[in-house]
Short mmCIF file of C-alpha atoms in Angstrom, two decimals:
data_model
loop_
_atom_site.label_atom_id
_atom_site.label_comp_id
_atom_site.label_asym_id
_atom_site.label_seq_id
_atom_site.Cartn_x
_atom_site.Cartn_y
_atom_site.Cartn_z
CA UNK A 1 3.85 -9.27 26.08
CA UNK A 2 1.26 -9.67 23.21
CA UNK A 3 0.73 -9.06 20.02
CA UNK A 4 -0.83 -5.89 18.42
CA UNK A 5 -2.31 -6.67 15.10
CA UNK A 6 -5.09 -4.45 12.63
CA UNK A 7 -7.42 -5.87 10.13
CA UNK A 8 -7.92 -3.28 7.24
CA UNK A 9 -8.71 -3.04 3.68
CA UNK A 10 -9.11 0.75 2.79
CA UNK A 11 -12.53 -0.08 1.43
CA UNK A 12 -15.51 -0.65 3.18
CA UNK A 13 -17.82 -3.30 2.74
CA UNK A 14 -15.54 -6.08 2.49
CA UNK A 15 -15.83 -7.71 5.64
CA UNK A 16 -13.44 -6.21 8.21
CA UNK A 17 -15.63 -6.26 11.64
CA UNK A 18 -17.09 -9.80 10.89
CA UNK A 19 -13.11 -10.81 10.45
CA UNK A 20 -12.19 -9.33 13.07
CA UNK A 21 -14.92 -11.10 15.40
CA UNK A 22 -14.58 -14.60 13.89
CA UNK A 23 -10.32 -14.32 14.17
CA UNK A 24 -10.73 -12.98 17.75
CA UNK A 25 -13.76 -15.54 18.67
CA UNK A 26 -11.36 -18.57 17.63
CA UNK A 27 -8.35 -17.12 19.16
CA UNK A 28 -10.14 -16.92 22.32
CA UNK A 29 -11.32 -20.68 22.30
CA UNK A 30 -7.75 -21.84 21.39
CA UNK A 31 -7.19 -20.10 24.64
CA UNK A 32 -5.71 -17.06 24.21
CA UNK A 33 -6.39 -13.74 25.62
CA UNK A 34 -7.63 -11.76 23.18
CA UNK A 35 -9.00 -8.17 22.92
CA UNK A 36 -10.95 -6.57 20.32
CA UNK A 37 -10.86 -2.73 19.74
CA UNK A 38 -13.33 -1.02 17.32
CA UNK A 39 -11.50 1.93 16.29
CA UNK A 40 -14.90 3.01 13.75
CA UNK A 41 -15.52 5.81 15.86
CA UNK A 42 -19.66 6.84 14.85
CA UNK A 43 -20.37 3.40 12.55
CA UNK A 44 -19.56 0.93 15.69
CA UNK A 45 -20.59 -2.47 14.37
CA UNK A 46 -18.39 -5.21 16.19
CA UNK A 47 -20.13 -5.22 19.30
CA UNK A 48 -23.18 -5.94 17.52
CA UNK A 49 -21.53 -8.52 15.67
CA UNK A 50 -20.08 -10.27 18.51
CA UNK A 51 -24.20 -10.39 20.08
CA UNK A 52 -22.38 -7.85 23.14
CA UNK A 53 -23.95 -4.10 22.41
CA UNK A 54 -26.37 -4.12 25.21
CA UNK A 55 -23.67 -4.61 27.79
CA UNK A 56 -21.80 -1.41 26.71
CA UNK A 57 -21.43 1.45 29.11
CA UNK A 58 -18.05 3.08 28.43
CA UNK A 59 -16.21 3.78 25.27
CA UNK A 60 -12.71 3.73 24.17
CA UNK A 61 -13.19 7.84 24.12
CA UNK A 62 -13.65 7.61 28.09
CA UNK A 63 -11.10 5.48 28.52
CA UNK A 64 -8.89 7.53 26.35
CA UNK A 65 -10.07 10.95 28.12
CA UNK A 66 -9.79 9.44 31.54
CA UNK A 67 -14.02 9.30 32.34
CA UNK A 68 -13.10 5.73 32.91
CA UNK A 69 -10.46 2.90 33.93
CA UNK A 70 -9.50 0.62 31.14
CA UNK A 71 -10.80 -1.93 33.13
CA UNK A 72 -14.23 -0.40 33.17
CA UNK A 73 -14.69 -0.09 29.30
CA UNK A 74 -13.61 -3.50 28.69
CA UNK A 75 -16.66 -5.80 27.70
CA UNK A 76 -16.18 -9.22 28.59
CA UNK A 77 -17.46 -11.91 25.74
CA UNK A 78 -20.24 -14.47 26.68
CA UNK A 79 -18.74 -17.41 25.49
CA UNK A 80 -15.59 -17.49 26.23
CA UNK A 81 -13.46 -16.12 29.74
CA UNK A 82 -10.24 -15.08 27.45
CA UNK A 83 -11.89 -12.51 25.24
CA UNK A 84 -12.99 -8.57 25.74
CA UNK A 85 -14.34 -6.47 23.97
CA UNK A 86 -13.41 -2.50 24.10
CA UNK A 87 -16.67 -0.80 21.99
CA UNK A 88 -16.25 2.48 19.98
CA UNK A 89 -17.94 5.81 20.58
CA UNK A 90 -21.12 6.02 18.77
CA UNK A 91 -22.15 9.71 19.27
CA UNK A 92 -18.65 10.81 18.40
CA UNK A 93 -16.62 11.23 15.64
CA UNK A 94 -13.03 9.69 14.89
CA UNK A 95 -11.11 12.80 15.90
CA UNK A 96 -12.08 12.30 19.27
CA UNK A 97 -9.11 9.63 19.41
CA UNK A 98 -5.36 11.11 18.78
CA UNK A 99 -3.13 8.61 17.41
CA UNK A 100 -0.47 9.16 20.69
CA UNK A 101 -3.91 7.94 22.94
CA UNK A 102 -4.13 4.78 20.29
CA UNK A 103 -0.46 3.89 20.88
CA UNK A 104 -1.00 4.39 24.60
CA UNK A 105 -3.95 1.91 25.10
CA UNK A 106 -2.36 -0.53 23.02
CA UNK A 107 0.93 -0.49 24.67
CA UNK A 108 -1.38 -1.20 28.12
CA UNK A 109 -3.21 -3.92 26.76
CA UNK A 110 -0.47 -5.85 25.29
CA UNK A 111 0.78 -5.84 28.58
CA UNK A 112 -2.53 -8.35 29.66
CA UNK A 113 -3.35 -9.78 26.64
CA UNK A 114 -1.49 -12.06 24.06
CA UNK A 115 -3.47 -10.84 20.76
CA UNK A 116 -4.91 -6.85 20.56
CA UNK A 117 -6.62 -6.87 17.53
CA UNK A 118 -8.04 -3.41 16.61
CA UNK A 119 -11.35 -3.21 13.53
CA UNK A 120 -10.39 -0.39 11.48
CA UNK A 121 -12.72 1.80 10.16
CA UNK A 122 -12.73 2.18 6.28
CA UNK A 123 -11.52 5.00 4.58
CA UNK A 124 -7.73 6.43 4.54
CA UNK A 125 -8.29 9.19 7.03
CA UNK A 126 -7.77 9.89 10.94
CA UNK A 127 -9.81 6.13 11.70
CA UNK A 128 -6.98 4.44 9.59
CA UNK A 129 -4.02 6.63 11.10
CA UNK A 130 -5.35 5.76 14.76
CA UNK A 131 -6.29 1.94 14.31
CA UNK A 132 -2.55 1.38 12.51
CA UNK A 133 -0.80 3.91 15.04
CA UNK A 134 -0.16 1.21 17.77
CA UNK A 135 -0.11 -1.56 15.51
CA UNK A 136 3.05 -3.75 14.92
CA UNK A 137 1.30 -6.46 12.61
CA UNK A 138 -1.49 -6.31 9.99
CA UNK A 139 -3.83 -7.94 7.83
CA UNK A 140 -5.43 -6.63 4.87
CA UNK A 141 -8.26 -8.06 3.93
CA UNK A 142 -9.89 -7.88 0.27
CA UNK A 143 -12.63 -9.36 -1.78
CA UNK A 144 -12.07 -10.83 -5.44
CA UNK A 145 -13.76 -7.45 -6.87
CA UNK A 146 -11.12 -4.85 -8.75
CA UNK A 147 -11.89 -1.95 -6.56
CA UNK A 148 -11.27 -3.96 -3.31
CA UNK A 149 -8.08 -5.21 -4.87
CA UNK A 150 -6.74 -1.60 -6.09
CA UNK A 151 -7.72 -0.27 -2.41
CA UNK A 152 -6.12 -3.21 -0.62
CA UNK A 153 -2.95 -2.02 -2.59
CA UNK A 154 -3.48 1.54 -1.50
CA UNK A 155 -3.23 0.29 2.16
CA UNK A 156 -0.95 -1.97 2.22
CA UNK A 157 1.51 1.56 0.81
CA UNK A 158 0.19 3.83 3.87
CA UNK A 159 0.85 0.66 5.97
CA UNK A 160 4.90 0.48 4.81
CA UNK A 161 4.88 3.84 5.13
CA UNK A 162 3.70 3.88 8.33
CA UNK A 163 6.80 1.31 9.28
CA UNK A 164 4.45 -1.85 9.02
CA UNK A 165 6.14 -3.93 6.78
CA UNK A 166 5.29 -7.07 5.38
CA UNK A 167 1.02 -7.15 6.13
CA UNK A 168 -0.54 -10.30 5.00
CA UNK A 169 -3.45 -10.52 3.22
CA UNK A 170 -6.65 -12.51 3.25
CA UNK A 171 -9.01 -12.80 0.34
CA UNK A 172 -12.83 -12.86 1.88
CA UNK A 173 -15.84 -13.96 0.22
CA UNK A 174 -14.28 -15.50 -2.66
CA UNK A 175 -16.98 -17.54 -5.06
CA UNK A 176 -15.24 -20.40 -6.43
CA UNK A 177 -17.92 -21.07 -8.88
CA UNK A 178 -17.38 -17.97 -10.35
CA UNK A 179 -13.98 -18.46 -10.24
CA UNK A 180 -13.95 -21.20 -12.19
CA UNK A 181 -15.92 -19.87 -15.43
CA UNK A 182 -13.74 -16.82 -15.22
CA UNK A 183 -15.94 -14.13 -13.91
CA UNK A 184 -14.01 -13.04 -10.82
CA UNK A 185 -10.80 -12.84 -10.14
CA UNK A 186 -8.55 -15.56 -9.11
CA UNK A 187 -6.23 -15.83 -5.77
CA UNK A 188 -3.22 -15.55 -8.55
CA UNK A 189 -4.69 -12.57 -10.19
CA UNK A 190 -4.69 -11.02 -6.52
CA UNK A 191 -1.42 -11.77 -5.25
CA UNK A 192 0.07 -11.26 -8.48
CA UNK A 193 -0.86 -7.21 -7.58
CA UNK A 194 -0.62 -7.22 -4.18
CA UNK A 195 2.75 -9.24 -3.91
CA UNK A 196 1.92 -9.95 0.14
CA UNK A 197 2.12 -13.23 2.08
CA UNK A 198 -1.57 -14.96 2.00
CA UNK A 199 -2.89 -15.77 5.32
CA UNK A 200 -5.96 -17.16 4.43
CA UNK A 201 -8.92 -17.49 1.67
CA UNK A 202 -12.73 -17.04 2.89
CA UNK A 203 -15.27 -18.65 0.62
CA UNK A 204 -19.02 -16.87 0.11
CA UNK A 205 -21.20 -18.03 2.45
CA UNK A 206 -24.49 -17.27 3.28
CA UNK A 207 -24.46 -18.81 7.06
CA UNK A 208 -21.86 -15.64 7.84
CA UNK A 209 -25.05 -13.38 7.32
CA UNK A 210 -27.27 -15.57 9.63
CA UNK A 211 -24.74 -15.52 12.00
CA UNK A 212 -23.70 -11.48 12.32
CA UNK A 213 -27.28 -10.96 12.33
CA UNK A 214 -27.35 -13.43 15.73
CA UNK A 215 -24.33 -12.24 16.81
CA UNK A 216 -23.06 -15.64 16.74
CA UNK A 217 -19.48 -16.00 14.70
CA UNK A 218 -19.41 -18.57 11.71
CA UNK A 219 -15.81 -19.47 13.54
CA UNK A 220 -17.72 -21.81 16.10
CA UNK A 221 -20.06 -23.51 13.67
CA UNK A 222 -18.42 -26.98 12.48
CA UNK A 223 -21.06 -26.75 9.42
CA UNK A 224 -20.13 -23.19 7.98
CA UNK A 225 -17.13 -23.54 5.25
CA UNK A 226 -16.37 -19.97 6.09
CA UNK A 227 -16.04 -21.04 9.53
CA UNK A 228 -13.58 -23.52 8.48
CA UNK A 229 -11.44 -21.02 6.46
CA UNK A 230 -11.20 -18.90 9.75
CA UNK A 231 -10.31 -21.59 11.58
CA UNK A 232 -7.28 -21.92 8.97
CA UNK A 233 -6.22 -18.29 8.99
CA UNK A 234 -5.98 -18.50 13.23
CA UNK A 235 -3.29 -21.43 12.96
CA UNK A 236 -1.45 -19.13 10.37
CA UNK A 237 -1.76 -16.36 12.73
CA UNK A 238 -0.66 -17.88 15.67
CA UNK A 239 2.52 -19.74 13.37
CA UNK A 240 0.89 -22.86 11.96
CA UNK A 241 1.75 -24.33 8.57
CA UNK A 242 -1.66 -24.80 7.12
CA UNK A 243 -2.31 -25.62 2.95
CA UNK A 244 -4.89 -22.92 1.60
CA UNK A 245 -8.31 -24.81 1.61
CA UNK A 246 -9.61 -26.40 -1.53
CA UNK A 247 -12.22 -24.01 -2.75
CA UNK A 248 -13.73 -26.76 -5.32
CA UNK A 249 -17.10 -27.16 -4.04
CA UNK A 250 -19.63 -29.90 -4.78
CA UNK A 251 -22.52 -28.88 -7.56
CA UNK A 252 -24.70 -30.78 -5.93
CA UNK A 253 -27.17 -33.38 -7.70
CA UNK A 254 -28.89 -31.50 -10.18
CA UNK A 255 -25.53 -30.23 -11.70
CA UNK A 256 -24.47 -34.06 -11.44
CA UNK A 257 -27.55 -35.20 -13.27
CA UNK A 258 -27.33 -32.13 -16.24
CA UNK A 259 -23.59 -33.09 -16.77
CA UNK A 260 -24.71 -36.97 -17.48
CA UNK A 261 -28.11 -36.09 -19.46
CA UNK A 262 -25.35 -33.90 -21.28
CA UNK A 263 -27.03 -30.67 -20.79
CA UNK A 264 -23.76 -28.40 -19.57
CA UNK B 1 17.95 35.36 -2.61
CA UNK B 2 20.96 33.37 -1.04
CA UNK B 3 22.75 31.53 -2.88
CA UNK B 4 21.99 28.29 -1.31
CA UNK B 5 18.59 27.62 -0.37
CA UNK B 6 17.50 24.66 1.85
CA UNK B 7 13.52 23.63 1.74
CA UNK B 8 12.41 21.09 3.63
CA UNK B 9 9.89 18.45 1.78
CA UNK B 10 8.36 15.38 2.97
CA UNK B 11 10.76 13.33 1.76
CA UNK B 12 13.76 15.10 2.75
CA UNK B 13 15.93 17.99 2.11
CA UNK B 14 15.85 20.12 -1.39
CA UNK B 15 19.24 22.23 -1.55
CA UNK B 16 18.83 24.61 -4.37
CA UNK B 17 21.73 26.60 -5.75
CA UNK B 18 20.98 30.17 -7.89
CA UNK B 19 21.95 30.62 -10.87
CA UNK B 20 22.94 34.59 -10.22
CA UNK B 21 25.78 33.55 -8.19
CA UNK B 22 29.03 32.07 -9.11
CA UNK B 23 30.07 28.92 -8.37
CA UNK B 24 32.68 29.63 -5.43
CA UNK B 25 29.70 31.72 -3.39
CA UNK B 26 27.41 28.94 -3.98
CA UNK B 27 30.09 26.55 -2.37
CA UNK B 28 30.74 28.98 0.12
CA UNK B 29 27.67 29.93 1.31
CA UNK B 30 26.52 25.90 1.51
CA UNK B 31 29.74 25.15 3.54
CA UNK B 32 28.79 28.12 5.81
CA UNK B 33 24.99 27.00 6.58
CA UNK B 34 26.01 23.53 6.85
CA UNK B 35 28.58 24.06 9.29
CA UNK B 36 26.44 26.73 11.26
CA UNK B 37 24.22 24.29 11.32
CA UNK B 38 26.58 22.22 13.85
CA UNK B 39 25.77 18.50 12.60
CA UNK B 40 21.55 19.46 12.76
CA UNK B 41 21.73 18.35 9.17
CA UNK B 42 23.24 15.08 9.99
CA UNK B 43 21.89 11.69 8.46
CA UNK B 44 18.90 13.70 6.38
CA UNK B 45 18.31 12.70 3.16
CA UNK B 46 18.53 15.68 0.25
CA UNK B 47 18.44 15.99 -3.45
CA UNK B 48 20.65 18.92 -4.78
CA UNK B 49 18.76 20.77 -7.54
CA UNK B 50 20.43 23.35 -9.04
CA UNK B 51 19.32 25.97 -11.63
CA UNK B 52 22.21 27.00 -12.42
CA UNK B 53 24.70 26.09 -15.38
CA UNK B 54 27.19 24.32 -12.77
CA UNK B 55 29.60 21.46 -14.45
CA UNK B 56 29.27 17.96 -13.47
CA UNK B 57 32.41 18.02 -11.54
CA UNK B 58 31.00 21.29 -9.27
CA UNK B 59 27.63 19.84 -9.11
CA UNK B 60 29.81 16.49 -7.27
CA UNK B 61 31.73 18.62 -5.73
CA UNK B 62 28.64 20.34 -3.57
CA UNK B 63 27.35 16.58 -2.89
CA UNK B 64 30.39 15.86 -1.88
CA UNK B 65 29.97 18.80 1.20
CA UNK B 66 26.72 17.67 1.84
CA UNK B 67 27.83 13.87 2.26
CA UNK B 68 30.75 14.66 4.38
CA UNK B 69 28.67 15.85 7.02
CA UNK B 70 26.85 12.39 7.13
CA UNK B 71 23.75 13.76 4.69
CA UNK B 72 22.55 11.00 2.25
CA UNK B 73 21.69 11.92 -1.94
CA UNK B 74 18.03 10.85 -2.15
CA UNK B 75 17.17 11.56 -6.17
CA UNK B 76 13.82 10.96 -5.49
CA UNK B 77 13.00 14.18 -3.19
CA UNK B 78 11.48 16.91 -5.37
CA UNK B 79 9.39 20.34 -4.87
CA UNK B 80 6.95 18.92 -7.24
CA UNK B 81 4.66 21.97 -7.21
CA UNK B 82 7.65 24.48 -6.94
CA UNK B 83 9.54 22.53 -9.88
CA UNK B 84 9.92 24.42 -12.84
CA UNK B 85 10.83 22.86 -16.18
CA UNK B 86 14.24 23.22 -16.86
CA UNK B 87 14.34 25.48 -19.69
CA UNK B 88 16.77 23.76 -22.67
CA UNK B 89 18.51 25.38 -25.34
CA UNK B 90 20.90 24.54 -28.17
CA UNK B 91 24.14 22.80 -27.28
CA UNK B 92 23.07 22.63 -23.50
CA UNK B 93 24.09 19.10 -21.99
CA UNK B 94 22.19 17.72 -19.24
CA UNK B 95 24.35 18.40 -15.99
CA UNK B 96 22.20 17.36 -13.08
CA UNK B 97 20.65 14.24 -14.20
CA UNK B 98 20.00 11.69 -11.44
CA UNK B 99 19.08 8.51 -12.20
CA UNK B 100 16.45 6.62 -10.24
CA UNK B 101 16.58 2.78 -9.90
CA UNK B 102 14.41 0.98 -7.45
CA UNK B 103 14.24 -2.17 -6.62
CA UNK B 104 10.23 -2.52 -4.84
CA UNK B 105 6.49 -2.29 -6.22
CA UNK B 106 4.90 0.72 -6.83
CA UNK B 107 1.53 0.47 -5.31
CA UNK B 108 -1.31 2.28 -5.81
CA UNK B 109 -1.17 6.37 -4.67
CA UNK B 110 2.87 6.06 -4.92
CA UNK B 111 4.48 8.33 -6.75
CA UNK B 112 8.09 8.22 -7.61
CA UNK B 113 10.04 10.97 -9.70
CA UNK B 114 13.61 11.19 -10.73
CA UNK B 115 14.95 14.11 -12.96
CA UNK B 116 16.80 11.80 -15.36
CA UNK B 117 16.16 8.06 -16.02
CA UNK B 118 14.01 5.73 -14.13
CA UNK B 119 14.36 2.09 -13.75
CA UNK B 120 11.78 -0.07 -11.82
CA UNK B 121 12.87 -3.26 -10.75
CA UNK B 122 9.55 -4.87 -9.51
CA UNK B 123 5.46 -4.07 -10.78
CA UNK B 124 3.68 -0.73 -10.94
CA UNK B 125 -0.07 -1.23 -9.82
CA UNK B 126 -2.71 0.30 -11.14
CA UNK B 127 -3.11 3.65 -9.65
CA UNK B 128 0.62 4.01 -9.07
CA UNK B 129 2.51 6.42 -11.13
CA UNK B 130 6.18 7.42 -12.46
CA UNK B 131 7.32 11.05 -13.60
CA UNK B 132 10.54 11.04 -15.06
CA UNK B 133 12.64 13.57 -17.26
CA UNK B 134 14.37 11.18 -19.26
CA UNK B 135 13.11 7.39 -20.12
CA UNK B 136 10.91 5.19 -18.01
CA UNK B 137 11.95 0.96 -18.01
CA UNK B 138 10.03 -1.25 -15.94
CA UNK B 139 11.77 -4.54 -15.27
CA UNK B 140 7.87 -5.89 -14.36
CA UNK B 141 4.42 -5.22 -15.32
CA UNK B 142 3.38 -1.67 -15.61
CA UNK B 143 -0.13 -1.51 -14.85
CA UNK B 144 -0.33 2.13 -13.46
CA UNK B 145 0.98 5.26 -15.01
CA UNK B 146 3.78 6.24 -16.66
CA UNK B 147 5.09 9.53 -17.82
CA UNK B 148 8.48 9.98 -19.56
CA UNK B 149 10.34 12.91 -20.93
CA UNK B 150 8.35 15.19 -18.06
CA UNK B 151 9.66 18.17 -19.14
CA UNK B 152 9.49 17.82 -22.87
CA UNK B 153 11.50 15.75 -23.88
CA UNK B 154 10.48 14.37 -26.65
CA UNK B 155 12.93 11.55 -27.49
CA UNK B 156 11.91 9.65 -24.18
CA UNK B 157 10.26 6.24 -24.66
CA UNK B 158 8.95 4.05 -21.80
CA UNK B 159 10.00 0.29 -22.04
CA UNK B 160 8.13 -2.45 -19.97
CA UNK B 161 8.19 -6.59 -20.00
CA UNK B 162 4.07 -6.29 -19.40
CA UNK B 163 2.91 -3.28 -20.86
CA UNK B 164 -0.21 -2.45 -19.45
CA UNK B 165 -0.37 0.70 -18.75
CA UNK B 166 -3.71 2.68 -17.78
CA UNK B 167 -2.14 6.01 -19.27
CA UNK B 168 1.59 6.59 -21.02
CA UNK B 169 2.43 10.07 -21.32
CA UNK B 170 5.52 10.77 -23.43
CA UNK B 171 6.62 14.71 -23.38
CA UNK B 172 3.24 16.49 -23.93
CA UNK B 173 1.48 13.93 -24.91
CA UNK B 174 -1.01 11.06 -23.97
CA UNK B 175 -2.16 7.86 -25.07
CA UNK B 176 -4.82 5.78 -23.05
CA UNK B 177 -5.36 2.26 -22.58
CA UNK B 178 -7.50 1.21 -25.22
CA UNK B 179 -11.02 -0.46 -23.48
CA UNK B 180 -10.41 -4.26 -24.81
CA UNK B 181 -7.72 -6.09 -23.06
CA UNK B 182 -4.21 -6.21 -24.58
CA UNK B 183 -2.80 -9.25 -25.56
CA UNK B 184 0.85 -9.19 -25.55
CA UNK B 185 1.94 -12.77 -25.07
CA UNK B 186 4.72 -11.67 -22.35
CA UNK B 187 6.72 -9.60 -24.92
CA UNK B 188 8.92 -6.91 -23.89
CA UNK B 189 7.70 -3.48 -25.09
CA UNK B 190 8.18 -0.16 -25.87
CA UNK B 191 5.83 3.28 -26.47
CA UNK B 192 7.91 6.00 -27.94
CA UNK B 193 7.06 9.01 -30.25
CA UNK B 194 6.19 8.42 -34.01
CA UNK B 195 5.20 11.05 -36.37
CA UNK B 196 3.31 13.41 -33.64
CA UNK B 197 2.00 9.92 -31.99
CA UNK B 198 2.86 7.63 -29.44
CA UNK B 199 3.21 3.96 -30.51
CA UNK B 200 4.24 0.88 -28.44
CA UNK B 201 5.90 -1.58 -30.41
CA UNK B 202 7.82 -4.56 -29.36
CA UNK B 203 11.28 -3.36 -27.76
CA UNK B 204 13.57 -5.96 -30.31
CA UNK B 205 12.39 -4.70 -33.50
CA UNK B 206 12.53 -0.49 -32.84
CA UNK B 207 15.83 -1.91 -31.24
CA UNK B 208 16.81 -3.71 -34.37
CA UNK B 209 15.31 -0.74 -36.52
CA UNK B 210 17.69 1.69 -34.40
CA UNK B 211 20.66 -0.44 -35.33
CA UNK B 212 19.65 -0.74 -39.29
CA UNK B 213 19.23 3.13 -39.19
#
């Protein structure tokens, strides 16, 4: 029996789909079985992300009307024999999915797989209520920004509410430089609001855009440092102790040379 | 109108009680459509809100009903829009006053009300807020809103150990959070009503002012 588990943050923007790729990418070279479900019913992204939208023929709408098998919809990854792939409707809308349909799929994948992990679709409405409906664990992801934070917060109430207690939280595309001369929130400032358990810190990094637009996740590239923070978060996932990365990140030469001449 | 009426809310169970009936009907007629009920009511939560002048020992004694047939008292259930504001006059006590306590944060689109006193043990995000009748104390930083004395009472103050409040509303009025960042160097505080104004001042010395006076 696996694991059911939704990545959401209530507002959009913040990096939910590419999370969602790069945690279910490593999962599936640590080799598990691991299924991804975009739930953003209209605004499908993930299979774009993941390189996979040309292979698409049915839609978690057929499956969930019965125009197809399960089996059928499922899109199977090219890199790596553990990880599918079931794509959202693009020429419907999210009420095409009932939240009793949501719990039913994800009670029949669990059965195959040992991680579902379902994209949510931002916003509060009938996306959110179907991607958490057959969830038992989730993350909430946020960005250092106050909006992001104040959303994240917003969520992580409906997600009590909704029975899922204790979601973890991971802070994406966090500049450390900025950090440090005190124009963006800290990690402390975060959880100090959001009083969750932190799975994981992503650092800005430009090699994530590269890599969504090639649909090739920053997870498998040893070079990215985002890479390396996803990396992190799947250990904690699958019940690794891991230290939070040191975000302190070299200023390179010039920065060296200023500091010396006296200049900063 | 009966003299018992039971509304459902989201939260639970509202039992009101008229106030053109006399106290033994009221009893009556609650034991009746309890018991009719056969054990439906069983394990639901309720809040007993009653507009009536019933005496503290009545007002137990119809919880006490309502508990023996396995219901739990849940303060924090309320017909928000349907709530009326309990009119007051002279010599009056307060009968039904429940007090809230809670021991969790208050996040963001959470709202939590309690018809007497309300004591938060834990933060209260921005975007969060608190309505109660009587006085608001925060045993954590209160970032979100807070509204004390909700029905116009006048005398409520709001006490916090991080005062930070977007918006304080004491009785019928409002103060904002002023646009520059409030430095408070991790003092316990407290807004209550001045001359027509609402001033937050650090809790020890209106406490030590109160004892002077």
């Amino acid at each position: 029996m696996g694991e059911v588990l939704v990545i959401t943050s209530g507002k959009g923007g913040v990096g939910k789909t590419t999370t969602v790729a790069n945690v279910g990418t490593g999962l599936a070279k640590e080799g598990h079985d691991v299924v991804l479900i975009d739930t953003d019913i209209g605004l499908r992204n993930l299979d774009v992300v993941l390189g996979l939208e040309n292979r698409i023929v049915y839609d978690i709408v057929d499956v969930a009307n019965g125009s197809c098998r399960l089996k059928q919809a499922l899109i199977k990854d090219k890199r790596f024999d553990g990880l599918y792939l079931l794509p959202a409707a693009q020429t419907k809308e999210k009420t095409a999915l009932t939240t009793d349909q949501m719990v039913e799929l994800c009670e029949s994948l669990k059965k195959d797989f040992d991680y579902v992990i379902i994209d949510c679709p931002a916003g509060i409405e009938q996306g959110f209520k179907n991607a958490i409906a057959g969830a038992e664990r989730a993350v909430v992801l946020t960005t250092p920004e106050v909006a992001a934070v104040r959303d994240a917060d917003r969520v992580i109430g409906l997600l009590e509410a909704a029975g899922i207690t204790d979601p973890e939280l991971i802070i994406n595309r966090l500049r450390p430089q900025m950090v440090k001369h005190g124009d963006m929130m800290d990690i402390d400032d975060i959880i100090d609001i959001l009083a969750v358990r932190l799975l994981g810190v992503v650092p800005e990094d430009e090699l994530i855009v590269v890599s969504t637009n090639k649909g090739e996740p920053a997870v498998l590239d040893n070079k990215s440092r985002a890479g390396e923070a996803y990396r992190n978060i799947i250990k904690r996932i699958v019940g690794e102790e891991v230290p939070i990365m040191n975000m302190e990140i070299n200023e390179g030469i010039m920065a060296f040379l200023k500091k010396i001449v006296g200049m900063r | 109108m009966a003299p018992i009426s039971i509304k459902g809310t989201r939260g639970g169970l509202v039992i009101q009680a008229s106030r053109q009936y006399t106290f033994e009907e009221i009893k009556k007629d609650l034991t009746d459509k309890l018991d009719s009920a056969r054990g439906f009511f069983k394990g639901a939560r309720f809040n007993l809100s009653s507009q009536s002048k019933l005496k503290t020992e009545q007002y137990r004694t119809l919880e006490h009903i309502c508990i023996k047939r396995g219901m739990i008292p849940d303060a924090n259930i309320s017909l928000t829009s349907q709530r009326v504001p309990a009119a007051k006059s002279e010599g009056e006590a307060p009968e039904n006053k429940e007090n809230v306590i809670l021991h969790r944060t208050i996040r963001s689109g959470q709202k939590v009300f309690s018809n007497g006193d309300l004591v938060i043990i834990g933060n209260v995000n921005p975007g969060a807020e608190l309505i109660a009748e009587g006085s608001i104390v925060v045993m954590g930083s209160l970032w979100g809103m807070a509204h004390a004395g909700a029905s116009g009472d006048k005398d409520a103050s709001i006490v916090a150990q991080n005062m930070q409040p977007s918006q304080i509303r004491i009785g019928g009025l409002v103060a904002c959070k002023p646009d520059h960042d409030r430095l408070n160097g991790d003092r316990q505080e407290i807004a209550y009503i001045v001359g027509g104004k609402i001033v937050v001042d650090e809790y020890h010395r209106k406490h030590e002012e109160s004892i002077i006076a």
